RNA sequence: GGCGACAUGGCCAAGUGGUAAGGCAAGGGUUUGCAAAACCCUCAUUCGUCGGUUCGAAUCCGACUGUCGCCUCCA
């Protein structure tokens, strides 16, 4: 895409509750802030989904020719961090740093283009203090015994994002012991330091920022007033984003704080939301021990970003099989070398249509499942062309690159190298050694995995040549038990790891 | 209790007024020594239930049922 004719993207805005055309504040440029996390534990699969969702959204904007200024954050000081640090016997700073590092590594594993800016709360204390001072001076906030609270009732539009009224919020609201609020709905902008807690000097004495204020302060600092997109997972709508709007609009007097609000659906486990209080969290590392990152990404984006997604091993497996179909077709295109026949497919006009369908899908509220549908459609046609030998070498090469391009737009990393093995390499090697011993093949400790498999494939080949099909089929079946699938072609036997459920 | 979201074939999942994409699974066929992969065919007269609006609804309205969520920390 070129910059002259930027694709119009329609997106679902949580605040309006409807799909609207995206019109950036600055032409051709997207200013996007996505709430990151509190680095106090290992990332779970829900964190991963949100990160992948906004990664894809960023990639779609880039694909359509927009410049993207993407900012995210770490809330690296708060009650949970302090509590966890005491638990682990380290400083809150070290604790946050440790989990930030782990999270950043996860992003890399998942092939997520990191946000251009990753703001940390502890680096923005002065901005936060300045914001709180202004809120007090404008009458939206008040100091109370070293704490500072935002007066929710002073901000009339409160509740506009989460669609609730102050009246209904009052039901069930209460003041926790130790809080010095005037009104149960008020929330802390600044918290006075308790003994032993990390703290910063402020006009109200030593203390630290409350939750919510940091995202308003940092997004305004890096993206300015009325930036384009504020995102996060759905559980942040209330109170986090509601409070952000209140603070930011009260502070700056600029409305809207953010032009569009995008929220990612959460990951459920047995249809129930993963939640710290329930304790049913599924770590990202556990999912990645089961499947390749590309499979996890496929699993995430085969559902619309805003829908709930139920994590289930069976569903992961389905994702793997679907992705494998695409990968095998791409590999087939690469290997394809027929005599240079003329194109009989009318591929040009079809390309035009498919590209258009793909683009329209992504432009319509980032509809990745539909875009995948377009790719699947291409997969089917391409396989038929290959079968019917109606593709020239050049065409095969062309489609090979087109398929790869599409997959890259969706953020897959070297999709051809996606590993569908279900066992670790050590496990497979150990089991292959057993097999080789069983079939009286010499095991060389220096042998690679590939060489070991080929040794068994060669034995099977010999059996087949001698028409000993019982034995040759047995070897094939034994390899199949290790998720190694053999395919006999005219050029010989190939193998691949496939996620076949036994 | 208050508020809200969702309910599409065995499973996953698009589609938000014009007559049900796609994937996984399954069955039949081509191919194969047999497989695998691939291709062809089959697989929801129907979109939780009951009403209503409309020439026309999975899509709009109402009621009901079910599931989940928010009102407490959460991506």
PDB file of N, CA, C and O (backbone and C1' of nucleotides) in Angstrom, chain A residues 46-47 80 164 211 233 236 266-267 273-274 304 314 318 322 332 367 370 380 383 387 464 469 473 476 485 488 496, chain B residues 1-3 11-15 21-25 33-40 68-71 73-75:
ATOM      1  N   UNK A  46      -3.554 -14.994  28.806  1.00  0.00           N
ATOM      2  CA  UNK A  46      -4.364 -13.808  28.540  1.00  0.00           C
ATOM      3  C   UNK A  46      -3.503 -12.600  28.199  1.00  0.00           C
ATOM      4  O   UNK A  46      -3.816 -11.831  27.288  1.00  0.00           O
ATOM      5  N   UNK A  47      -2.407 -12.441  28.923  1.00  0.00           N
ATOM      6  CA  UNK A  47      -1.465 -11.367  28.577  1.00  0.00           C
ATOM      7  C   UNK A  47      -0.992 -11.558  27.140  1.00  0.00           C
ATOM      8  O   UNK A  47      -0.876 -10.613  26.364  1.00  0.00           O
ATOM      9  N   UNK A  80       0.483  -4.775  44.728  1.00  0.00           N
ATOM     10  CA  UNK A  80       0.800  -6.168  44.402  1.00  0.00           C
ATOM     11  C   UNK A  80       2.303  -6.385  44.299  1.00  0.00           C
ATOM     12  O   UNK A  80       2.822  -7.412  44.706  1.00  0.00           O
ATOM     13  N   UNK A 164     -22.229   3.067  33.046  1.00  0.00           N
ATOM     14  CA  UNK A 164     -22.920   2.930  34.323  1.00  0.00           C
ATOM     15  C   UNK A 164     -23.026   4.288  34.984  1.00  0.00           C
ATOM     16  O   UNK A 164     -22.278   5.218  34.664  1.00  0.00           O
ATOM     17  N   UNK A 211      -3.109   3.485  41.392  1.00  0.00           N
ATOM     18  CA  UNK A 211      -3.278   2.857  40.086  1.00  0.00           C
ATOM     19  C   UNK A 211      -4.170   3.779  39.256  1.00  0.00           C
ATOM     20  O   UNK A 211      -4.990   4.496  39.834  1.00  0.00           O
ATOM     21  N   UNK A 233      -7.271  -4.895  27.570  1.00  0.00           N
ATOM     22  CA  UNK A 233      -8.224  -5.999  27.608  1.00  0.00           C
ATOM     23  C   UNK A 233      -9.529  -5.507  28.227  1.00  0.00           C
ATOM     24  O   UNK A 233      -9.572  -4.468  28.872  1.00  0.00           O
ATOM     25  N   UNK A 236     -10.268  -4.059  31.733  1.00  0.00           N
ATOM     26  CA  UNK A 236      -9.770  -2.744  32.141  1.00  0.00           C
ATOM     27  C   UNK A 236     -10.805  -1.637  31.934  1.00  0.00           C
ATOM     28  O   UNK A 236     -10.596  -0.509  32.370  1.00  0.00           O
ATOM     29  N   UNK A 266     -11.191 -11.513  26.653  1.00  0.00           N
ATOM     30  CA  UNK A 266     -10.262 -12.245  27.500  1.00  0.00           C
ATOM     31  C   UNK A 266     -10.269 -13.731  27.208  1.00  0.00           C
ATOM     32  O   UNK A 266     -11.129 -14.253  26.510  1.00  0.00           O
ATOM     33  N   UNK A 267      -9.281 -14.366  27.753  1.00  0.00           N
ATOM     34  CA  UNK A 267      -9.152 -15.801  27.567  1.00  0.00           C
ATOM     35  C   UNK A 267      -9.854 -16.491  28.727  1.00  0.00           C
ATOM     36  O   UNK A 267      -9.663 -16.111  29.881  1.00  0.00           O
ATOM     37  N   UNK A 273     -13.528 -16.923  33.032  1.00  0.00           N
ATOM     38  CA  UNK A 273     -12.429 -15.988  32.884  1.00  0.00           C
ATOM     39  C   UNK A 273     -11.277 -16.355  33.803  1.00  0.00           C
ATOM     40  O   UNK A 273     -11.477 -16.681  34.972  1.00  0.00           O
ATOM     41  N   UNK A 274     -10.076 -16.296  33.255  1.00  0.00           N
ATOM     42  CA  UNK A 274      -8.910 -16.495  34.099  1.00  0.00           C
ATOM     43  C   UNK A 274      -8.814 -15.309  35.034  1.00  0.00           C
ATOM     44  O   UNK A 274      -8.910 -14.164  34.609  1.00  0.00           O
ATOM     45  N   UNK A 304     -12.188 -13.450  16.377  1.00  0.00           N
ATOM     46  CA  UNK A 304     -12.167 -11.993  16.372  1.00  0.00           C
ATOM     47  C   UNK A 304     -11.570 -11.496  17.693  1.00  0.00           C
ATOM     48  O   UNK A 304     -11.855 -12.044  18.747  1.00  0.00           O
ATOM     49  N   UNK A 314      -7.698 -29.051  22.993  1.00  0.00           N
ATOM     50  CA  UNK A 314      -8.325 -29.531  21.759  1.00  0.00           C
ATOM     51  C   UNK A 314      -8.368 -28.414  20.710  1.00  0.00           C
ATOM     52  O   UNK A 314      -8.099 -28.639  19.534  1.00  0.00           O
ATOM     53  N   UNK A 318      -6.662 -28.039  16.968  1.00  0.00           N
ATOM     54  CA  UNK A 318      -7.353 -27.671  15.732  1.00  0.00           C
ATOM     55  C   UNK A 318      -6.613 -26.544  15.021  1.00  0.00           C
ATOM     56  O   UNK A 318      -6.485 -26.544  13.800  1.00  0.00           O
ATOM     57  N   UNK A 322      -4.947 -26.598  11.173  1.00  0.00           N
ATOM     58  CA  UNK A 322      -5.271 -25.600  10.154  1.00  0.00           C
ATOM     59  C   UNK A 322      -4.014 -24.901   9.655  1.00  0.00           C
ATOM     60  O   UNK A 322      -3.819 -24.727   8.454  1.00  0.00           O
ATOM     61  N   UNK A 332       4.885 -26.626  -0.514  1.00  0.00           N
ATOM     62  CA  UNK A 332       4.618 -27.273  -1.794  1.00  0.00           C
ATOM     63  C   UNK A 332       4.906 -26.302  -2.942  1.00  0.00           C
ATOM     64  O   UNK A 332       5.483 -26.668  -3.960  1.00  0.00           O
ATOM     65  N   UNK A 367     -10.679  -7.956  11.092  1.00  0.00           N
ATOM     66  CA  UNK A 367     -11.302  -9.278  11.106  1.00  0.00           C
ATOM     67  C   UNK A 367     -10.330 -10.354  10.597  1.00  0.00           C
ATOM     68  O   UNK A 367     -10.378 -10.788   9.451  1.00  0.00           O
ATOM     69  N   UNK A 370     -11.688 -13.758   9.122  1.00  0.00           N
ATOM     70  CA  UNK A 370     -12.126 -13.679   7.744  1.00  0.00           C
ATOM     71  C   UNK A 370     -10.921 -13.618   6.792  1.00  0.00           C
ATOM     72  O   UNK A 370     -10.951 -14.224   5.720  1.00  0.00           O
ATOM     73  N   UNK A 380      -6.683 -23.755  -1.164  1.00  0.00           N
ATOM     74  CA  UNK A 380      -7.403 -24.782  -1.894  1.00  0.00           C
ATOM     75  C   UNK A 380      -7.156 -24.659  -3.406  1.00  0.00           C
ATOM     76  O   UNK A 380      -6.855 -25.639  -4.083  1.00  0.00           O
ATOM     77  N   UNK A 383      -3.519 -25.490  -4.425  1.00  0.00           N
ATOM     78  CA  UNK A 383      -3.273 -26.939  -4.439  1.00  0.00           C
ATOM     79  C   UNK A 383      -3.863 -27.591  -5.679  1.00  0.00           C
ATOM     80  O   UNK A 383      -3.305 -28.549  -6.216  1.00  0.00           O
ATOM     81  N   UNK A 387      -1.819 -29.565  -8.558  1.00  0.00           N
ATOM     82  CA  UNK A 387      -2.211 -30.924  -8.927  1.00  0.00           C
ATOM     83  C   UNK A 387      -2.444 -31.025 -10.431  1.00  0.00           C
ATOM     84  O   UNK A 387      -2.043 -31.982 -11.076  1.00  0.00           O
ATOM     85  N   UNK A 464      10.832 -52.031   1.721  1.00  0.00           N
ATOM     86  CA  UNK A 464       9.832 -51.862   0.662  1.00  0.00           C
ATOM     87  C   UNK A 464      10.343 -52.449  -0.651  1.00  0.00           C
ATOM     88  O   UNK A 464       9.590 -53.071  -1.402  1.00  0.00           O
ATOM     89  N   UNK A 469       6.438 -55.515   3.289  1.00  0.00           N
ATOM     90  CA  UNK A 469       5.580 -54.381   3.648  1.00  0.00           C
ATOM     91  C   UNK A 469       5.154 -54.398   5.099  1.00  0.00           C
ATOM     92  O   UNK A 469       4.887 -53.365   5.687  1.00  0.00           O
ATOM     93  N   UNK A 473       5.811 -51.042   7.040  1.00  0.00           N
ATOM     94  CA  UNK A 473       4.682 -50.322   7.625  1.00  0.00           C
ATOM     95  C   UNK A 473       4.839 -50.182   9.126  1.00  0.00           C
ATOM     96  O   UNK A 473       4.417 -49.186   9.728  1.00  0.00           O
ATOM     97  N   UNK A 476       7.122 -47.275   9.722  1.00  0.00           N
ATOM     98  CA  UNK A 476       6.387 -46.019   9.497  1.00  0.00           C
ATOM     99  C   UNK A 476       5.466 -45.719  10.683  1.00  0.00           C
ATOM    100  O   UNK A 476       5.364 -44.590  11.137  1.00  0.00           O
ATOM    101  N   UNK A 485       5.681 -38.016  10.441  1.00  0.00           N
ATOM    102  CA  UNK A 485       4.839 -38.556   9.373  1.00  0.00           C
ATOM    103  C   UNK A 485       5.684 -38.735   8.117  1.00  0.00           C
ATOM    104  O   UNK A 485       6.395 -37.811   7.707  1.00  0.00           O
ATOM    105  N   UNK A 488       5.593 -40.861   0.939  1.00  0.00           N
ATOM    106  CA  UNK A 488       6.312 -41.412  -0.206  1.00  0.00           C
ATOM    107  C   UNK A 488       5.938 -40.632  -1.450  1.00  0.00           C
ATOM    108  O   UNK A 488       4.769 -40.572  -1.821  1.00  0.00           O
ATOM    109  N   UNK A 496       8.055 -35.342   8.087  1.00  0.00           N
ATOM    110  CA  UNK A 496       7.767 -34.065   8.752  1.00  0.00           C
ATOM    111  C   UNK A 496       7.162 -34.360  10.113  1.00  0.00           C
ATOM    112  O   UNK A 496       6.590 -35.432  10.341  1.00  0.00           O
TER     113      UNK A 496
ATOM    114  P     G B   1     -31.808 -11.805  41.927  1.00  0.00           P
ATOM    115  O5'   G B   1     -31.419 -10.420  42.654  1.00  0.00           O
ATOM    116  C5'   G B   1     -32.378  -9.668  43.363  1.00  0.00           C
ATOM    117  C4'   G B   1     -31.806  -8.301  43.612  1.00  0.00           C
ATOM    118  C3'   G B   1     -31.381  -7.546  42.357  1.00  0.00           C
ATOM    119  O3'   G B   1     -32.470  -6.871  41.765  1.00  0.00           O
ATOM    120  C1'   G B   1     -29.620  -7.477  43.917  1.00  0.00           C
ATOM    121  P     G B   2     -32.524  -6.677  40.167  1.00  0.00           P
ATOM    122  O5'   G B   2     -31.426  -5.556  39.922  1.00  0.00           O
ATOM    123  C5'   G B   2     -31.689  -4.203  40.289  1.00  0.00           C
ATOM    124  C4'   G B   2     -30.493  -3.358  39.918  1.00  0.00           C
ATOM    125  C3'   G B   2     -30.057  -3.455  38.463  1.00  0.00           C
ATOM    126  O3'   G B   2     -30.821  -2.620  37.624  1.00  0.00           O
ATOM    127  C1'   G B   2     -28.163  -3.722  39.840  1.00  0.00           C
ATOM    128  P     C B   3     -31.185  -3.155  36.138  1.00  0.00           P
ATOM    129  O5'   C B   3     -29.794  -3.017  35.371  1.00  0.00           O
ATOM    130  C5'   C B   3     -29.184  -1.745  35.205  1.00  0.00           C
ATOM    131  C4'   C B   3     -27.772  -1.918  34.709  1.00  0.00           C
ATOM    132  C3'   C B   3     -27.615  -2.679  33.402  1.00  0.00           C
ATOM    133  O3'   C B   3     -27.877  -1.878  32.270  1.00  0.00           O
ATOM    134  C1'   C B   3     -26.024  -3.467  34.949  1.00  0.00           C
ATOM    135  P     C B  11     -21.077 -29.479  19.097  1.00  0.00           P
ATOM    136  O5'   C B  11     -19.511 -29.299  18.966  1.00  0.00           O
ATOM    137  C5'   C B  11     -18.630 -29.713  20.008  1.00  0.00           C
ATOM    138  C4'   C B  11     -17.213 -29.351  19.631  1.00  0.00           C
ATOM    139  C3'   C B  11     -16.982 -27.876  19.340  1.00  0.00           C
ATOM    140  O3'   C B  11     -16.794 -27.117  20.512  1.00  0.00           O
ATOM    141  C1'   C B  11     -16.014 -29.163  17.635  1.00  0.00           C
ATOM    142  P     C B  12     -17.203 -25.585  20.520  1.00  0.00           P
ATOM    143  O5'   C B  12     -16.123 -24.917  19.543  1.00  0.00           O
ATOM    144  C5'   C B  12     -14.776 -24.781  19.970  1.00  0.00           C
ATOM    145  C4'   C B  12     -13.967 -24.128  18.874  1.00  0.00           C
ATOM    146  C3'   C B  12     -14.454 -22.788  18.348  1.00  0.00           C
ATOM    147  O3'   C B  12     -14.178 -21.719  19.217  1.00  0.00           O
ATOM    148  C1'   C B  12     -13.786 -24.114  16.545  1.00  0.00           C
ATOM    149  P     A B  13     -15.137 -20.440  19.215  1.00  0.00           P
ATOM    150  O5'   A B  13     -15.114 -19.938  17.702  1.00  0.00           O
ATOM    151  C5'   A B  13     -13.901 -19.485  17.109  1.00  0.00           C
ATOM    152  C4'   A B  13     -14.149 -19.134  15.664  1.00  0.00           C
ATOM    153  C3'   A B  13     -15.206 -18.066  15.442  1.00  0.00           C
ATOM    154  O3'   A B  13     -14.616 -16.789  15.617  1.00  0.00           O
ATOM    155  C1'   A B  13     -15.571 -19.880  13.953  1.00  0.00           C
ATOM    156  P     A B  14     -15.504 -15.481  15.538  1.00  0.00           P
ATOM    157  O5'   A B  14     -15.461 -15.171  13.980  1.00  0.00           O
ATOM    158  C5'   A B  14     -16.455 -14.363  13.422  1.00  0.00           C
ATOM    159  C4'   A B  14     -16.216 -14.295  11.932  1.00  0.00           C
ATOM    160  C3'   A B  14     -17.270 -13.483  11.217  1.00  0.00           C
ATOM    161  O3'   A B  14     -16.918 -12.123  11.221  1.00  0.00           O
ATOM    162  C1'   A B  14     -17.047 -15.569  10.154  1.00  0.00           C
ATOM    163  P     G B  15     -17.931 -11.070  11.804  1.00  0.00           P
ATOM    164  O5'   G B  15     -19.131 -11.152  10.773  1.00  0.00           O
ATOM    165  C5'   G B  15     -18.913 -10.868   9.390  1.00  0.00           C
ATOM    166  C4'   G B  15     -20.062 -11.427   8.578  1.00  0.00           C
ATOM    167  C3'   G B  15     -21.449 -10.955   9.003  1.00  0.00           C
ATOM    168  O3'   G B  15     -21.773  -9.743   8.353  1.00  0.00           O
ATOM    169  C1'   G B  15     -21.448 -13.305   8.743  1.00  0.00           C
ATOM    170  P     A B  21     -22.417 -20.178   2.659  1.00  0.00           P
ATOM    171  O5'   A B  21     -21.072 -19.448   3.124  1.00  0.00           O
ATOM    172  C5'   A B  21     -19.962 -20.193   3.533  1.00  0.00           C
ATOM    173  C4'   A B  21     -18.768 -19.355   3.275  1.00  0.00           C
ATOM    174  C3'   A B  21     -17.461 -20.071   3.470  1.00  0.00           C
ATOM    175  O3'   A B  21     -17.129 -20.825   2.316  1.00  0.00           O
ATOM    176  C1'   A B  21     -17.405 -18.048   4.639  1.00  0.00           C
ATOM    177  P     G B  22     -16.795 -22.389   2.467  1.00  0.00           P
ATOM    178  O5'   G B  22     -15.490 -22.331   3.361  1.00  0.00           O
ATOM    179  C5'   G B  22     -14.371 -21.559   2.925  1.00  0.00           C
ATOM    180  C4'   G B  22     -13.418 -21.395   4.078  1.00  0.00           C
ATOM    181  C3'   G B  22     -13.087 -22.675   4.818  1.00  0.00           C
ATOM    182  O3'   G B  22     -12.109 -23.447   4.141  1.00  0.00           O
ATOM    183  C1'   G B  22     -13.594 -21.001   6.384  1.00  0.00           C
ATOM    184  P     G B  23     -12.045 -25.019   4.340  1.00  0.00           P
ATOM    185  O5'   G B  23     -11.391 -25.158   5.771  1.00  0.00           O
ATOM    186  C5'   G B  23     -10.092 -24.636   6.019  1.00  0.00           C
ATOM    187  C4'   G B  23      -9.772 -24.761   7.484  1.00  0.00           C
ATOM    188  C3'   G B  23      -9.885 -26.175   8.037  1.00  0.00           C
ATOM    189  O3'   G B  23      -8.703 -26.908   7.796  1.00  0.00           O
ATOM    190  C1'   G B  23     -11.011 -24.672   9.470  1.00  0.00           C
ATOM    191  P     C B  24      -8.727 -28.466   7.678  1.00  0.00           P
ATOM    192  O5'   C B  24      -9.138 -28.916   9.146  1.00  0.00           O
ATOM    193  C5'   C B  24      -8.215 -28.785  10.221  1.00  0.00           C
ATOM    194  C4'   C B  24      -8.858 -29.272  11.495  1.00  0.00           C
ATOM    195  C3'   C B  24      -9.418 -30.693  11.439  1.00  0.00           C
ATOM    196  O3'   C B  24      -8.399 -31.662  11.595  1.00  0.00           O
ATOM    197  C1'   C B  24     -10.985 -29.276  12.476  1.00  0.00           C
ATOM    198  P     A B  25      -8.549 -33.049  10.800  1.00  0.00           P
ATOM    199  O5'   A B  25      -9.895 -33.666  11.418  1.00  0.00           O
ATOM    200  C5'   A B  25      -9.921 -34.126  12.768  1.00  0.00           C
ATOM    201  C4'   A B  25     -11.314 -34.564  13.134  1.00  0.00           C
ATOM    202  C3'   A B  25     -11.942 -35.629  12.245  1.00  0.00           C
ATOM    203  O3'   A B  25     -11.456 -36.921  12.551  1.00  0.00           O
ATOM    204  C1'   A B  25     -13.533 -33.956  12.704  1.00  0.00           C
ATOM    205  P     G B  33       2.032 -47.836  -5.788  1.00  0.00           P
ATOM    206  O5'   G B  33       1.347 -48.923  -4.867  1.00  0.00           O
ATOM    207  C5'   G B  33       0.861 -50.153  -5.419  1.00  0.00           C
ATOM    208  C4'   G B  33       0.679 -51.149  -4.329  1.00  0.00           C
ATOM    209  C3'   G B  33      -0.147 -50.671  -3.136  1.00  0.00           C
ATOM    210  O3'   G B  33      -1.520 -50.827  -3.393  1.00  0.00           O
ATOM    211  C1'   G B  33       1.813 -51.748  -2.366  1.00  0.00           C
ATOM    212  P     C B  34      -2.515 -49.610  -3.111  1.00  0.00           P
ATOM    213  O5'   C B  34      -2.496 -49.540  -1.523  1.00  0.00           O
ATOM    214  C5'   C B  34      -3.090 -50.584  -0.751  1.00  0.00           C
ATOM    215  C4'   C B  34      -2.691 -50.441   0.699  1.00  0.00           C
ATOM    216  C3'   C B  34      -3.001 -49.090   1.323  1.00  0.00           C
ATOM    217  O3'   C B  34      -4.358 -49.012   1.699  1.00  0.00           O
ATOM    218  C1'   C B  34      -0.838 -49.779   1.943  1.00  0.00           C
ATOM    219  P     A B  35      -5.009 -47.577   1.886  1.00  0.00           P
ATOM    220  O5'   A B  35      -4.079 -46.956   3.022  1.00  0.00           O
ATOM    221  C5'   A B  35      -3.920 -45.569   3.145  1.00  0.00           C
ATOM    222  C4'   A B  35      -2.803 -45.324   4.115  1.00  0.00           C
ATOM    223  C3'   A B  35      -2.511 -43.859   4.366  1.00  0.00           C
ATOM    224  O3'   A B  35      -3.360 -43.363   5.372  1.00  0.00           O
ATOM    225  C1'   A B  35      -0.499 -44.972   3.881  1.00  0.00           C
ATOM    226  P     A B  36      -4.091 -41.986   5.123  1.00  0.00           P
ATOM    227  O5'   A B  36      -2.891 -40.946   5.175  1.00  0.00           O
ATOM    228  C5'   A B  36      -2.102 -40.786   6.365  1.00  0.00           C
ATOM    229  C4'   A B  36      -0.922 -39.912   6.045  1.00  0.00           C
ATOM    230  C3'   A B  36      -1.289 -38.594   5.356  1.00  0.00           C
ATOM    231  O3'   A B  36      -1.635 -37.613   6.303  1.00  0.00           O
ATOM    232  C1'   A B  36       0.446 -39.649   4.165  1.00  0.00           C
ATOM    233  P     A B  37      -2.806 -36.591   5.961  1.00  0.00           P
ATOM    234  O5'   A B  37      -2.194 -35.714   4.785  1.00  0.00           O
ATOM    235  C5'   A B  37      -1.145 -34.791   5.047  1.00  0.00           C
ATOM    236  C4'   A B  37      -0.598 -34.286   3.734  1.00  0.00           C
ATOM    237  C3'   A B  37      -1.619 -33.641   2.816  1.00  0.00           C
ATOM    238  O3'   A B  37      -1.857 -32.289   3.155  1.00  0.00           O
ATOM    239  C1'   A B  37      -0.323 -35.165   1.595  1.00  0.00           C
ATOM    240  P     A B  38      -3.286 -31.658   2.943  1.00  0.00           P
ATOM    241  O5'   A B  38      -3.481 -31.765   1.361  1.00  0.00           O
ATOM    242  C5'   A B  38      -2.746 -30.910   0.502  1.00  0.00           C
ATOM    243  C4'   A B  38      -3.043 -31.258  -0.925  1.00  0.00           C
ATOM    244  C3'   A B  38      -4.521 -31.267  -1.296  1.00  0.00           C
ATOM    245  O3'   A B  38      -5.020 -29.963  -1.520  1.00  0.00           O
ATOM    246  C1'   A B  38      -3.488 -33.192  -2.160  1.00  0.00           C
ATOM    247  P     C B  39      -6.524 -29.653  -1.240  1.00  0.00           P
ATOM    248  O5'   C B  39      -7.226 -30.218  -2.536  1.00  0.00           O
ATOM    249  C5'   C B  39      -6.870 -29.724  -3.830  1.00  0.00           C
ATOM    250  C4'   C B  39      -7.477 -30.607  -4.884  1.00  0.00           C
ATOM    251  C3'   C B  39      -8.970 -30.852  -4.741  1.00  0.00           C
ATOM    252  O3'   C B  39      -9.725 -29.790  -5.290  1.00  0.00           O
ATOM    253  C1'   C B  39      -7.887 -32.911  -5.073  1.00  0.00           C
ATOM    254  P     C B  40     -11.129 -29.450  -4.669  1.00  0.00           P
ATOM    255  O5'   C B  40     -12.032 -30.624  -5.239  1.00  0.00           O
ATOM    256  C5'   C B  40     -12.283 -30.727  -6.625  1.00  0.00           C
ATOM    257  C4'   C B  40     -13.181 -31.911  -6.884  1.00  0.00           C
ATOM    258  C3'   C B  40     -14.419 -31.977  -5.997  1.00  0.00           C
ATOM    259  O3'   C B  40     -15.455 -31.154  -6.485  1.00  0.00           O
ATOM    260  C1'   C B  40     -13.370 -34.081  -6.017  1.00  0.00           C
ATOM    261  P     C B  68     -21.563 -20.254  33.705  1.00  0.00           P
ATOM    262  O5'   C B  68     -20.809 -18.932  33.221  1.00  0.00           O
ATOM    263  C5'   C B  68     -19.652 -19.043  32.413  1.00  0.00           C
ATOM    264  C4'   C B  68     -19.333 -17.708  31.814  1.00  0.00           C
ATOM    265  C3'   C B  68     -19.082 -16.569  32.780  1.00  0.00           C
ATOM    266  O3'   C B  68     -17.790 -16.619  33.358  1.00  0.00           O
ATOM    267  C1'   C B  68     -20.471 -15.787  31.058  1.00  0.00           C
ATOM    268  P     G B  69     -17.554 -15.947  34.769  1.00  0.00           P
ATOM    269  O5'   G B  69     -17.603 -14.397  34.427  1.00  0.00           O
ATOM    270  C5'   G B  69     -16.621 -13.836  33.572  1.00  0.00           C
ATOM    271  C4'   G B  69     -17.012 -12.431  33.195  1.00  0.00           C
ATOM    272  C3'   G B  69     -17.082 -11.437  34.336  1.00  0.00           C
ATOM    273  O3'   G B  69     -15.797 -10.982  34.693  1.00  0.00           O
ATOM    274  C1'   G B  69     -18.932 -11.144  32.903  1.00  0.00           C
ATOM    275  P     C B  70     -15.567 -10.476  36.166  1.00  0.00           P
ATOM    276  O5'   C B  70     -16.206  -9.023  36.116  1.00  0.00           O
ATOM    277  C5'   C B  70     -15.627  -8.014  35.310  1.00  0.00           C
ATOM    278  C4'   C B  70     -16.466  -6.770  35.390  1.00  0.00           C
ATOM    279  C3'   C B  70     -16.764  -6.287  36.804  1.00  0.00           C
ATOM    280  O3'   C B  70     -15.689  -5.528  37.333  1.00  0.00           O
ATOM    281  C1'   C B  70     -18.762  -6.317  35.578  1.00  0.00           C
ATOM    282  P     C B  71     -15.433  -5.599  38.881  1.00  0.00           P
ATOM    283  O5'   C B  71     -16.699  -4.832  39.476  1.00  0.00           O
ATOM    284  C5'   C B  71     -16.904  -3.458  39.166  1.00  0.00           C
ATOM    285  C4'   C B  71     -18.147  -2.972  39.830  1.00  0.00           C
ATOM    286  C3'   C B  71     -18.234  -3.272  41.318  1.00  0.00           C
ATOM    287  O3'   C B  71     -17.485  -2.315  42.045  1.00  0.00           O
ATOM    288  C1'   C B  71     -20.298  -3.746  40.289  1.00  0.00           C
ATOM    289  P     C B  73     -10.462  -3.011  42.800  1.00  0.00           P
ATOM    290  O5'   C B  73      -9.339  -4.035  42.334  1.00  0.00           O
ATOM    291  C5'   C B  73      -8.026  -3.863  42.875  1.00  0.00           C
ATOM    292  C4'   C B  73      -7.199  -5.049  42.487  1.00  0.00           C
ATOM    293  C3'   C B  73      -7.033  -5.281  40.990  1.00  0.00           C
ATOM    294  O3'   C B  73      -6.035  -4.405  40.496  1.00  0.00           O
ATOM    295  C1'   C B  73      -7.428  -7.326  42.086  1.00  0.00           C
ATOM    296  P     C B  74      -6.188  -3.861  39.021  1.00  0.00           P
ATOM    297  O5'   C B  74      -6.327  -5.115  38.055  1.00  0.00           O
ATOM    298  C5'   C B  74      -5.217  -5.537  37.312  1.00  0.00           C
ATOM    299  C4'   C B  74      -5.344  -7.011  37.024  1.00  0.00           C
ATOM    300  C3'   C B  74      -5.595  -7.381  35.554  1.00  0.00           C
ATOM    301  O3'   C B  74      -4.429  -7.916  34.971  1.00  0.00           O
ATOM    302  C1'   C B  74      -7.061  -8.551  37.005  1.00  0.00           C
ATOM    303  P     A B  75      -3.060  -7.234  34.787  1.00  0.00           P
ATOM    304  O5'   A B  75      -3.180  -7.508  33.231  1.00  0.00           O
ATOM    305  C5'   A B  75      -2.356  -6.860  32.279  1.00  0.00           C
ATOM    306  C4'   A B  75      -3.116  -6.973  30.991  1.00  0.00           C
ATOM    307  C3'   A B  75      -4.533  -6.452  31.104  1.00  0.00           C
ATOM    308  O3'   A B  75      -4.573  -5.065  30.910  1.00  0.00           O
ATOM    309  C1'   A B  75      -4.521  -8.569  30.033  1.00  0.00           C
TER     310        A B  75
END
